[in-house]
mmCIF file of C-alpha atoms in Angstrom:
data_model
loop_
_atom_site.group_PDB
_atom_site.id
_atom_site.type_symbol
_atom_site.label_atom_id
_atom_site.label_comp_id
_atom_site.label_asym_id
_atom_site.label_seq_id
_atom_site.Cartn_x
_atom_site.Cartn_y
_atom_site.Cartn_z
ATOM 1 C CA PRO T 1 -23.230 -22.876 66.257
ATOM 2 C CA ASP T 2 -26.105 -25.405 66.243
ATOM 3 C CA LEU T 3 -27.759 -23.489 69.083
ATOM 4 C CA VAL T 4 -27.367 -20.239 67.165
ATOM 5 C CA ARG T 5 -28.815 -21.804 64.015
ATOM 6 C CA ALA T 6 -31.767 -23.092 66.042
ATOM 7 C CA ALA T 7 -32.245 -19.593 67.448
ATOM 8 C CA LEU T 8 -32.400 -18.274 63.877
ATOM 9 C CA GLU T 9 -35.622 -20.258 63.554
ATOM 10 C CA ASP T 10 -37.102 -19.168 66.887
ATOM 11 C CA PRO T 11 -40.629 -17.751 66.509
ATOM 12 C CA VAL T 12 -39.615 -14.577 68.383
ATOM 13 C CA ARG T 13 -38.091 -11.971 66.069
ATOM 14 C CA ARG T 14 -35.752 -10.518 68.707
ATOM 15 C CA VAL T 15 -34.286 -13.963 69.330
ATOM 16 C CA GLN T 16 -33.736 -14.413 65.589
ATOM 17 C CA GLU T 17 -32.069 -10.997 65.318
ATOM 18 C CA ALA T 18 -29.786 -11.702 68.282
ATOM 19 C CA ALA T 19 -28.876 -15.071 66.783
ATOM 20 C CA ALA T 20 -28.070 -13.416 63.469
ATOM 21 C CA ARG T 21 -25.736 -10.941 65.175
ATOM 22 C CA GLY T 22 -24.154 -13.777 67.168
ATOM 23 C CA ILE T 23 -23.470 -16.006 64.204
ATOM 24 C CA VAL T 24 -21.897 -13.088 62.310
ATOM 25 C CA GLU T 25 -19.435 -12.644 65.169
ATOM 26 C CA MET T 26 -18.789 -16.347 65.839
ATOM 27 C CA ASP T 27 -18.492 -17.813 62.378
ATOM 28 C CA PRO T 28 -18.848 -15.530 59.334
ATOM 29 C CA ALA T 29 -18.672 -18.418 56.836
ATOM 30 C CA ALA T 30 -21.454 -20.316 58.608
ATOM 31 C CA ALA T 31 -23.406 -17.066 58.882
ATOM 32 C CA ARG T 32 -23.145 -16.462 55.139
ATOM 33 C CA ALA T 33 -24.389 -19.970 54.365
ATOM 34 C CA ALA T 34 -27.247 -19.702 56.870
ATOM 35 C CA PHE T 35 -28.303 -16.287 55.575
ATOM 36 C CA VAL T 36 -28.226 -17.345 51.915
ATOM 37 C CA GLU T 37 -30.328 -20.398 52.776
ATOM 38 C CA ARG T 38 -32.852 -18.332 54.725
ATOM 39 C CA LEU T 39 -32.995 -15.620 52.085
ATOM 40 C CA ALA T 40 -34.346 -18.259 49.690
ATOM 41 C CA SER T 41 -36.971 -19.482 52.172
ATOM 42 C CA ASP T 42 -40.686 -18.724 51.945
ATOM 43 C CA ASP T 43 -40.722 -16.976 55.323
ATOM 44 C CA PRO T 44 -40.629 -13.163 54.964
ATOM 45 C CA LEU T 45 -39.225 -12.664 58.470
ATOM 46 C CA GLN T 46 -36.400 -15.134 57.778
ATOM 47 C CA GLN T 47 -35.751 -13.397 54.452
ATOM 48 C CA MET T 48 -35.516 -9.951 56.091
ATOM 49 C CA ILE T 49 -33.188 -11.126 58.841
ATOM 50 C CA ALA T 50 -31.053 -12.922 56.253
ATOM 51 C CA ALA T 51 -30.831 -9.836 54.044
ATOM 52 C CA GLN T 52 -29.813 -7.701 57.009
ATOM 53 C CA GLY T 53 -27.346 -10.366 58.118
ATOM 54 C CA LEU T 54 -25.685 -10.421 54.705
ATOM 55 C CA ALA T 55 -25.325 -6.648 54.889
ATOM 56 C CA ASP T 56 -23.884 -6.913 58.405
ATOM 57 C CA LEU T 57 -21.278 -9.366 57.145
ATOM 58 C CA GLY T 58 -20.122 -6.792 54.600
ATOM 59 C CA ASP T 59 -19.121 -9.640 52.323
ATOM 60 C CA PRO T 60 -19.477 -8.975 48.577
ATOM 61 C CA THR T 61 -20.351 -12.642 48.004
ATOM 62 C CA GLY T 62 -23.729 -11.801 49.533
ATOM 63 C CA VAL T 63 -24.610 -9.510 46.633
ATOM 64 C CA ASP T 64 -25.573 -12.202 44.107
ATOM 65 C CA PRO T 65 -28.220 -13.871 46.293
ATOM 66 C CA LEU T 66 -29.593 -10.449 47.241
ATOM 67 C CA LEU T 67 -29.809 -9.402 43.587
ATOM 68 C CA ALA T 68 -31.588 -12.645 42.732
ATOM 69 C CA GLN T 69 -34.177 -12.226 45.465
ATOM 70 C CA VAL T 70 -34.895 -8.548 44.865
ATOM 71 C CA ARG T 71 -35.761 -9.476 41.274
ATOM 72 C CA ASN T 72 -38.000 -12.335 42.400
ATOM 73 C CA PRO T 73 -41.659 -11.248 42.062
ATOM 74 C CA ALA T 74 -42.712 -13.878 44.605
ATOM 75 C CA VAL T 75 -40.776 -12.059 47.346
ATOM 76 C CA GLU T 76 -42.934 -9.675 49.379
ATOM 77 C CA GLU T 77 -42.374 -6.000 48.793
ATOM 78 C CA ALA T 78 -41.397 -5.344 52.424
ATOM 79 C CA VAL T 79 -38.672 -7.977 52.098
ATOM 80 C CA ARG T 80 -37.522 -6.448 48.836
ATOM 81 C CA GLY T 81 -37.243 -3.113 50.667
ATOM 82 C CA VAL T 82 -34.866 -4.634 53.222
ATOM 83 C CA ILE T 83 -32.903 -6.273 50.402
ATOM 84 C CA VAL T 84 -32.564 -2.902 48.653
ATOM 85 C CA GLN T 85 -31.188 -1.386 51.859
ATOM 86 C CA SER T 86 -28.759 -4.296 52.232
ATOM 87 C CA LEU T 87 -27.530 -3.822 48.673
ATOM 88 C CA ALA T 88 -26.851 -0.163 49.451
ATOM 89 C CA VAL T 89 -24.858 -1.139 52.551
ATOM 90 C CA LEU T 90 -22.758 -3.576 50.521
ATOM 91 C CA SER T 91 -22.077 -0.832 47.924
ATOM 92 C CA ASP T 92 -21.493 -3.221 45.039
ATOM 93 C CA PRO T 93 -21.791 -1.352 41.726
ATOM 94 C CA ARG T 94 -23.694 -4.289 40.223
ATOM 95 C CA ALA T 95 -26.705 -3.053 42.202
ATOM 96 C CA ILE T 96 -26.769 0.447 40.674
ATOM 97 C CA ALA T 97 -28.831 -0.298 37.556
ATOM 98 C CA LEU T 98 -31.280 -2.451 39.498
ATOM 99 C CA LEU T 99 -31.782 0.156 42.226
ATOM 100 C CA ALA T 100 -32.351 2.802 39.549
ATOM 101 C CA ALA T 101 -34.908 0.601 37.796
ATOM 102 C CA ILE T 102 -36.797 -0.051 41.032
ATOM 103 C CA ALA T 103 -36.789 3.634 41.996
ATOM 104 C CA ALA T 104 -38.192 4.533 38.571
ATOM 105 C CA ASP T 105 -40.800 1.758 38.451
ATOM 106 C CA ALA T 106 -44.238 3.361 38.861
ATOM 107 C CA ASP T 107 -45.704 -0.103 39.463
ATOM 108 C CA ALA T 108 -43.466 -0.735 42.491
ATOM 109 C CA GLY T 109 -44.699 0.210 45.932
ATOM 110 C CA LEU T 110 -43.933 3.691 47.185
ATOM 111 C CA GLN T 111 -41.704 2.619 50.088
ATOM 112 C CA LEU T 112 -39.738 0.224 47.900
ATOM 113 C CA ARG T 113 -39.132 2.960 45.339
ATOM 114 C CA ARG T 114 -38.027 5.367 48.045
ATOM 115 C CA ASN T 115 -35.695 2.792 49.607
ATOM 116 C CA ALA T 116 -34.184 2.182 46.162
ATOM 117 C CA ALA T 117 -33.660 5.908 45.568
ATOM 118 C CA GLU T 118 -32.032 6.322 48.980
ATOM 119 C CA GLY T 119 -29.862 3.280 48.329
ATOM 120 C CA LEU T 120 -28.839 4.600 44.934
ATOM 121 C CA ALA T 121 -27.846 7.891 46.545
ATOM 122 C CA THR T 122 -25.195 6.085 48.610
ATOM 123 C CA PHE T 123 -23.226 5.102 45.503
ATOM 124 C CA GLU T 124 -20.648 7.635 44.347
ATOM 125 C CA GLN T 125 -19.965 6.203 40.907
ATOM 126 C CA GLU T 126 -20.838 8.296 37.852
ATOM 127 C CA GLU T 127 -23.271 5.568 36.791
ATOM 128 C CA ALA T 128 -25.250 6.217 39.992
ATOM 129 C CA THR T 129 -25.237 9.969 39.436
ATOM 130 C CA GLU T 130 -26.545 9.462 35.896
ATOM 131 C CA ALA T 131 -29.250 7.152 37.210
ATOM 132 C CA LEU T 132 -30.222 9.773 39.784
ATOM 133 C CA ARG T 133 -30.516 12.360 36.993
ATOM 134 C CA GLY T 134 -33.044 10.036 35.411
ATOM 135 C CA LEU T 135 -35.081 10.171 38.613
ATOM 136 C CA LEU T 136 -35.414 13.960 38.578
ATOM 137 C CA ASP T 137 -38.679 13.590 36.661
ATOM 138 C CA SER T 138 -40.064 10.817 38.888
ATOM 139 C CA ASP T 139 -43.776 10.881 39.652
ATOM 140 C CA ASP T 140 -42.846 10.676 43.360
ATOM 141 C CA GLY T 141 -41.712 13.945 44.911
ATOM 142 C CA TYR T 142 -39.648 12.156 47.546
ATOM 143 C CA VAL T 143 -37.674 10.236 44.914
ATOM 144 C CA GLN T 144 -37.161 13.509 43.013
ATOM 145 C CA GLU T 145 -35.902 15.207 46.174
ATOM 146 C CA VAL T 146 -33.447 12.409 46.989
ATOM 147 C CA ALA T 147 -32.086 12.639 43.434
ATOM 148 C CA ARG T 148 -31.931 16.446 43.479
ATOM 149 C CA ARG T 149 -30.134 16.662 46.841
ATOM 150 C CA THR T 150 -27.645 13.943 46.013
ATOM 151 C CA ILE T 151 -26.764 15.464 42.640
ATOM 152 C CA ALA T 152 -26.399 18.931 44.215
ATOM 153 C CA VAL T 153 -23.908 17.631 46.779
ATOM 154 C CA ARG T 154 -21.835 15.988 44.047
ATOM 155 C CA ARG T 155 -21.416 19.120 41.954
#
């Protein structure tokens, strides 16, 4: 495990990604702790790998740190986009309102908004469907289309 943790800090992204997959398989509890720690770091690459790792674990205890970081304005938008995707993978209903707010936020970057809309579309709860209805008048045609298609399928 120490070797895997060291590999998580390797300067080569592929090595970090392989280490993340390895630690998930070898020791999920250690993986969770390592990913939560790295998610809070100042390194965007570490944050992205950690967010993806938490999604790969499929553990609902990863949702709280992800929610905290996606709300953190100091976190780069690209990282927030990966976090949004991870929240969708984890499918925890606590993420619905936040994903809807991000998708509707005209001040958020276009890709982040689109990731949030796509993530929201993966939730089948009525709360998500209502949030998608609110996106039908989005100023972004892609977000509108995601909302429209998802609602149409659910009818």
